[in-house]
């Protein structure tokens, strides 16, 4: 046995140490070469903000950033009132930071914020969830895996300030969605160690103490390696970025004039349809197929959805982190929903479900659901438009300067 240890165990340990030392040198060099945070990075919803932690941490370290966690609505930068455009050049004295992309639903944002350590404790954080997320099963397994970050998952599990309840809930959802994803015909391979960790965190009796002890160094080294990879991946983004000095004197904003401008821009950009949707969007996704959309959502319901519990855990994590977020309650497109058969009664039920959860956790909410029939409030079937974003812009200023 002793000879076997000399032949196998000790050389293996030596190899691990050698690899660790090598990576440590490479890592130190890579980290020392990372450029500082640049304001312009905030205007783009880079993938690295979703898959890593470094950009969010650097953004949060700035005195004048406002972090906005959202989904596909963040990409509608062709709308002049989109926050990245409206607050260009720190017009109101702060820089927005867009975090999220399509299918970044409550569970994804919950894991991002849970993995943030203490970076966001005193920051202004905005949360946006999309109505279409509230289907019965919540986030789809393939869309979850497209936005899942192993790095963030390992970080949140290592955070001793997070409750066991939060870690167990997130791990249960990870294990559940990974299992569903693996059953898909075109599923990519999933790291079995991550899957095992999620299952063990959900039910510690599943694996022996010996197996857990054996995997502990792997998880620790993986955290370090993912952190290094994250830092290396953002160097190019930061290197080409630029800073925007805030005006020495903030100009007053004429909101009535801004609304007139938003309406004029909406009219100019949505002239080929009666739903106040972007011309290109309408032509591409509806156009000649309009008649086929009539009453196709007669059976659609958001009354029951796993997304509601994911929203609860998102708010619970904010509470545990000491974050007092602003939640944007986005409406559906009333006129379009009526046309497709998703009636006002079912929409109202969804709106109230979300309101009750926000109230349960005492979350400050900008409730825009009363604007679902307003012209130019939405720019397509589901995303905020010219007047919608303008309402958000005004609320962001109030929230940012409210101590």
XYZ file of N, CA and C in Angstrom, residues 73-202:
390
model
N -35.469 43.147 -23.125
C -35.792 44.563 -23.294
C -34.537 45.438 -23.277
N -33.451 44.941 -22.682
C -32.233 45.742 -22.615
C -31.585 45.937 -23.980
N -31.936 45.095 -24.943
C -31.321 45.227 -26.272
C -32.061 46.200 -27.177
N -33.151 46.800 -26.726
C -33.937 47.692 -27.590
C -33.321 49.086 -27.629
N -32.036 49.144 -27.915
C -31.325 50.424 -27.889
C -31.635 51.306 -29.097
N -32.435 50.809 -30.046
C -32.866 51.681 -31.138
C -33.917 52.678 -30.668
N -34.479 52.449 -29.487
C -35.450 53.373 -28.911
C -34.685 54.516 -28.239
N -34.888 55.759 -28.666
C -34.094 56.878 -28.130
C -34.201 57.067 -26.621
N -35.325 56.648 -26.024
C -35.490 56.826 -24.583
C -34.948 55.661 -23.759
N -34.400 54.651 -24.415
C -33.747 53.555 -23.696
C -32.706 54.170 -22.752
N -32.581 53.669 -21.523
C -31.667 54.290 -20.555
C -30.240 54.493 -21.051
N -29.724 53.575 -21.862
C -28.365 53.751 -22.375
C -28.260 54.987 -23.255
N -29.355 55.340 -23.917
C -29.382 56.539 -24.757
C -29.766 57.778 -23.949
N -30.796 57.641 -23.149
C -31.318 58.798 -22.415
C -30.287 59.351 -21.433
N -29.519 58.469 -20.813
C -28.540 58.904 -19.819
C -27.120 58.953 -20.377
N -26.990 59.022 -21.699
C -25.669 59.091 -22.332
C -24.888 60.290 -21.796
N -23.587 60.081 -21.579
C -22.760 61.163 -21.062
C -23.087 61.541 -19.638
N -23.665 60.608 -18.889
C -24.048 60.844 -17.488
C -24.930 62.082 -17.363
N -25.885 62.155 -18.242
C -26.789 63.302 -18.297
C -27.417 63.641 -16.946
N -27.730 62.620 -16.175
C -28.366 62.845 -14.874
C -27.394 62.630 -13.716
N -26.101 62.511 -14.040
C -25.097 62.376 -12.990
C -24.714 60.958 -12.647
N -25.223 59.980 -13.397
C -24.853 58.590 -13.138
C -24.748 57.819 -14.451
N -24.076 56.666 -14.370
C -23.881 55.782 -15.508
C -24.696 54.511 -15.302
N -25.537 54.168 -16.269
C -26.275 52.909 -16.157
C -25.370 51.746 -16.544
N -25.638 50.600 -15.974
C -24.924 49.371 -16.330
C -25.962 48.307 -16.647
N -26.026 47.904 -17.912
C -27.021 46.939 -18.379
C -26.513 45.518 -18.157
N -27.270 44.718 -17.414
C -26.873 43.346 -17.105
C -28.023 42.413 -17.464
N -27.834 41.612 -18.493
C -28.874 40.667 -18.894
C -29.058 40.629 -20.392
N -29.741 39.590 -20.843
C -30.080 39.416 -22.253
C -31.342 38.557 -22.303
N -31.751 38.181 -23.499
C -32.950 37.374 -23.638
C -32.915 36.138 -22.754
N -34.020 35.854 -22.075
C -34.187 34.687 -21.200
C -33.412 34.779 -19.892
N -32.899 35.949 -19.557
C -32.357 36.150 -18.210
C -33.538 36.454 -17.292
N -34.112 35.415 -16.751
C -35.304 35.542 -15.925
C -34.926 35.637 -14.446
N -35.908 35.610 -13.579
C -35.676 35.843 -12.146
C -34.614 34.921 -11.564
N -34.606 33.649 -11.974
C -33.650 32.690 -11.422
C -32.221 33.060 -11.795
N -32.008 33.489 -13.027
C -30.672 33.894 -13.468
C -30.203 35.103 -12.670
N -31.063 36.103 -12.518
C -30.681 37.293 -11.761
C -30.487 36.974 -10.282
N -31.272 36.042 -9.765
C -31.102 35.632 -8.369
C -29.706 35.066 -8.148
N -29.238 34.245 -9.078
C -27.916 33.649 -8.939
C -26.819 34.686 -9.136
N -27.031 35.626 -10.063
C -26.043 36.688 -10.263
C -25.857 37.507 -8.992
N -26.965 37.917 -8.402
C -26.888 38.763 -7.213
C -26.406 37.962 -6.008
N -26.811 36.705 -5.916
C -26.344 35.849 -4.822
C -24.834 35.657 -4.876
N -24.259 35.705 -6.079
C -22.819 35.491 -6.258
C -22.008 36.770 -6.113
N -22.656 37.877 -5.768
C -21.980 39.182 -5.766
C -21.236 39.492 -4.478
N -21.255 38.576 -3.508
C -20.595 38.861 -2.240
C -21.247 40.054 -1.565
N -20.415 41.008 -1.120
C -20.963 42.216 -0.502
C -20.868 43.423 -1.429
N -20.669 43.180 -2.732
C -20.438 44.273 -3.681
C -21.646 45.177 -3.864
N -22.854 44.621 -3.728
C -24.063 45.377 -4.065
C -24.816 45.907 -2.848
N -24.268 45.730 -1.669
C -24.999 46.064 -0.456
C -25.505 47.489 -0.372
N -24.731 48.452 -0.872
C -25.152 49.849 -0.780
C -25.391 50.465 -2.157
N -25.612 49.615 -3.158
C -25.785 50.107 -4.525
C -27.258 50.233 -4.892
N -27.495 51.084 -5.894
C -28.823 51.204 -6.471
C -28.958 50.127 -7.544
N -29.929 49.250 -7.364
C -30.109 48.094 -8.246
C -31.540 48.081 -8.770
N -31.677 47.951 -10.089
C -32.988 47.919 -10.739
C -33.235 46.515 -11.275
N -34.427 45.986 -11.046
C -34.796 44.651 -11.505
C -35.974 44.745 -12.463
N -35.850 44.081 -13.614
C -36.936 44.035 -14.590
C -37.205 42.579 -14.934
N -38.455 42.154 -14.831
C -38.815 40.829 -15.331
C -39.879 40.986 -16.408
N -39.871 40.079 -17.364
C -40.771 40.164 -18.512
C -42.018 39.321 -18.287
N -43.187 39.816 -18.680
C -44.430 39.046 -18.506
C -44.371 37.654 -19.125
N -43.728 37.537 -20.298
C -43.709 36.251 -20.991
C -42.907 35.185 -20.238
N -42.209 35.579 -19.170
C -41.473 34.613 -18.351
C -42.393 33.758 -17.490
N -43.644 34.209 -17.300
C -44.521 33.592 -16.304
C -45.411 32.488 -16.870
N -44.867 31.711 -17.804
C -45.560 30.504 -18.248
C -45.464 29.464 -17.134
N -46.239 28.404 -17.231
C -46.381 27.475 -16.106
C -45.058 26.908 -15.610
N -44.175 26.489 -16.512
C -42.920 25.863 -16.102
C -41.810 26.865 -15.818
N -42.076 28.154 -15.980
C -41.029 29.139 -15.759
C -39.961 29.050 -16.835
N -38.730 29.312 -16.462
C -37.643 29.321 -17.432
C -37.445 27.927 -18.029
N -37.292 27.861 -19.343
C -37.085 26.585 -20.032
C -35.664 26.084 -19.763
N -35.460 24.757 -19.712
C -34.136 24.229 -19.360
C -33.026 24.647 -20.315
N -33.312 24.705 -21.633
C -32.263 25.107 -22.563
C -31.917 26.582 -22.414
N -32.912 27.408 -22.131
C -32.656 28.836 -21.935
C -31.939 29.079 -20.609
N -32.257 28.266 -19.619
C -31.542 28.366 -18.347
C -30.071 28.029 -18.542
N -29.792 26.913 -19.214
C -28.405 26.499 -19.396
C -27.626 27.487 -20.255
N -28.312 28.160 -21.176
C -27.638 29.155 -22.023
C -27.143 30.338 -21.203
N -27.756 30.579 -20.047
C -27.381 31.719 -19.210
C -26.820 31.311 -17.846
N -26.765 30.008 -17.580
C -26.258 29.522 -16.298
C -24.752 29.730 -16.206
N -24.299 30.173 -15.047
C -22.875 30.393 -14.808
C -22.398 29.486 -13.680
N -21.533 28.541 -14.023
C -20.956 27.676 -12.999
C -20.169 28.503 -11.995
N -19.462 29.507 -12.490
C -18.690 30.371 -11.598
C -19.586 31.019 -10.544
N -20.689 31.579 -10.981
C -21.595 32.229 -10.036
C -22.181 31.221 -9.049
N -22.500 30.041 -9.534
C -23.075 29.023 -8.654
C -22.085 28.625 -7.559
N -20.829 28.409 -7.935
C -19.816 28.050 -6.947
C -19.593 29.187 -5.955
N -19.625 30.417 -6.444
C -19.412 31.571 -5.565
C -20.536 31.713 -4.543
N -21.763 31.565 -4.979
C -22.881 31.766 -4.045
C -22.911 30.674 -2.981
N -22.531 29.452 -3.364
C -22.508 28.373 -2.374
C -21.416 28.598 -1.334
N -20.358 29.303 -1.721
C -19.256 29.571 -0.793
C -19.514 30.792 0.087
N -20.586 31.510 -0.171
C -20.904 32.730 0.578
C -21.617 32.365 1.883
N -20.914 32.502 2.995
C -21.477 32.108 4.286
C -22.571 33.051 4.766
N -22.688 34.225 4.142
C -23.726 35.165 4.567
C -25.099 34.801 4.010
N -25.133 33.942 2.995
C -26.411 33.517 2.424
C -27.011 32.383 3.250
N -28.304 32.408 3.411
C -28.978 31.386 4.212
C -28.978 30.035 3.505
N -29.110 28.981 4.293
C -29.228 27.638 3.728
C -30.485 27.522 2.871
N -31.531 28.253 3.256
C -32.780 28.202 2.496
C -32.574 28.690 1.068
N -31.826 29.774 0.923
C -31.542 30.312 -0.411
C -30.705 29.325 -1.215
N -29.650 28.811 -0.607
C -28.768 27.886 -1.318
C -29.503 26.605 -1.712
N -30.350 26.117 -0.827
C -31.102 24.899 -1.123
C -32.078 25.128 -2.263
N -32.787 26.255 -2.229
C -33.752 26.544 -3.295
C -33.040 26.656 -4.640
N -31.962 27.435 -4.688
C -31.248 27.614 -5.953
C -30.678 26.292 -6.448
N -30.148 25.490 -5.547
C -29.577 24.200 -5.940
C -30.651 23.249 -6.442
N -31.808 23.276 -5.797
C -32.905 22.421 -6.263
C -33.317 22.799 -7.673
N -33.393 24.094 -7.945
C -33.769 24.544 -9.285
C -32.678 24.192 -10.302
N -31.414 24.328 -9.907
C -30.321 23.948 -10.809
C -30.400 22.462 -11.125
N -30.535 21.630 -10.104
C -30.604 20.176 -10.314
C -31.794 19.807 -11.188
N -32.915 20.425 -10.938
C -34.146 20.147 -11.686
C -33.994 20.527 -13.158
N -33.455 21.706 -13.413
C -33.331 22.191 -14.791
C -32.225 21.469 -15.550
N -31.153 21.098 -14.858
C -30.098 20.308 -15.500
C -30.648 18.955 -15.930
N -31.438 18.330 -15.068
C -32.039 17.031 -15.393
C -32.952 17.149 -16.611
N -33.762 18.199 -16.650
C -34.655 18.411 -17.792
C -33.853 18.713 -19.057
N -32.777 19.461 -18.889
C -31.949 19.811 -20.047
C -31.292 18.575 -20.648
N -30.781 17.691 -19.809
C -30.104 16.486 -20.292
C -31.028 15.590 -21.101
N -32.328 15.716 -20.876
C -33.302 14.898 -21.608
C -33.595 15.447 -22.999
N -33.118 16.652 -23.296
C -33.353 17.232 -24.615
C -32.473 16.543 -25.653
N -32.961 16.349 -26.868
C -32.196 15.606 -27.876
C -30.888 16.268 -28.294
N -30.812 17.591 -28.217
C -29.606 18.287 -28.662
C -28.825 18.883 -27.503
N -28.974 18.313 -26.316
C -28.313 18.852 -25.125
C -26.804 18.660 -25.201
N -26.069 19.681 -24.798
C -24.616 19.593 -24.706
C -24.247 18.920 -23.383
N -23.018 18.413 -23.257
C -22.618 17.772 -22.000
C -22.677 18.750 -20.822
N -23.040 18.234 -19.662
C -23.108 19.028 -18.434
C -22.046 18.512 -17.474
N -21.336 19.414 -16.825
C -20.297 19.039 -15.869
C -20.915 18.181 -14.760
N -20.537 16.899 -14.661
C -21.151 16.022 -13.650
C -20.854 16.465 -12.224
N -19.728 17.146 -12.019
C -19.394 17.612 -10.672
C -20.354 18.706 -10.221
N -20.735 19.576 -11.139
C -21.693 20.635 -10.813
C -23.061 20.025 -10.532
N -23.435 19.060 -11.348
C -24.715 18.376 -11.143
C -24.738 17.680 -9.783
N -23.633 17.028 -9.440
C -23.551 16.340 -8.150
C -23.634 17.334 -6.996
N -22.982 18.481 -7.159
C -23.000 19.499 -6.108
C -24.413 20.031 -5.883
N -25.131 20.266 -6.979
C -26.503 20.768 -6.863
C -27.391 19.753 -6.147
N -27.242 18.488 -6.506
C -28.062 17.452 -5.871
C -27.706 17.290 -4.401
N -26.412 17.358 -4.094
C -25.993 17.207 -2.703
C -26.478 18.375 -1.848
N -26.405 19.589 -2.382
C -26.845 20.759 -1.620
C -28.343 20.695 -1.360
N -29.072 20.136 -2.322
C -30.519 19.974 -2.148
C -30.833 18.902 -1.113
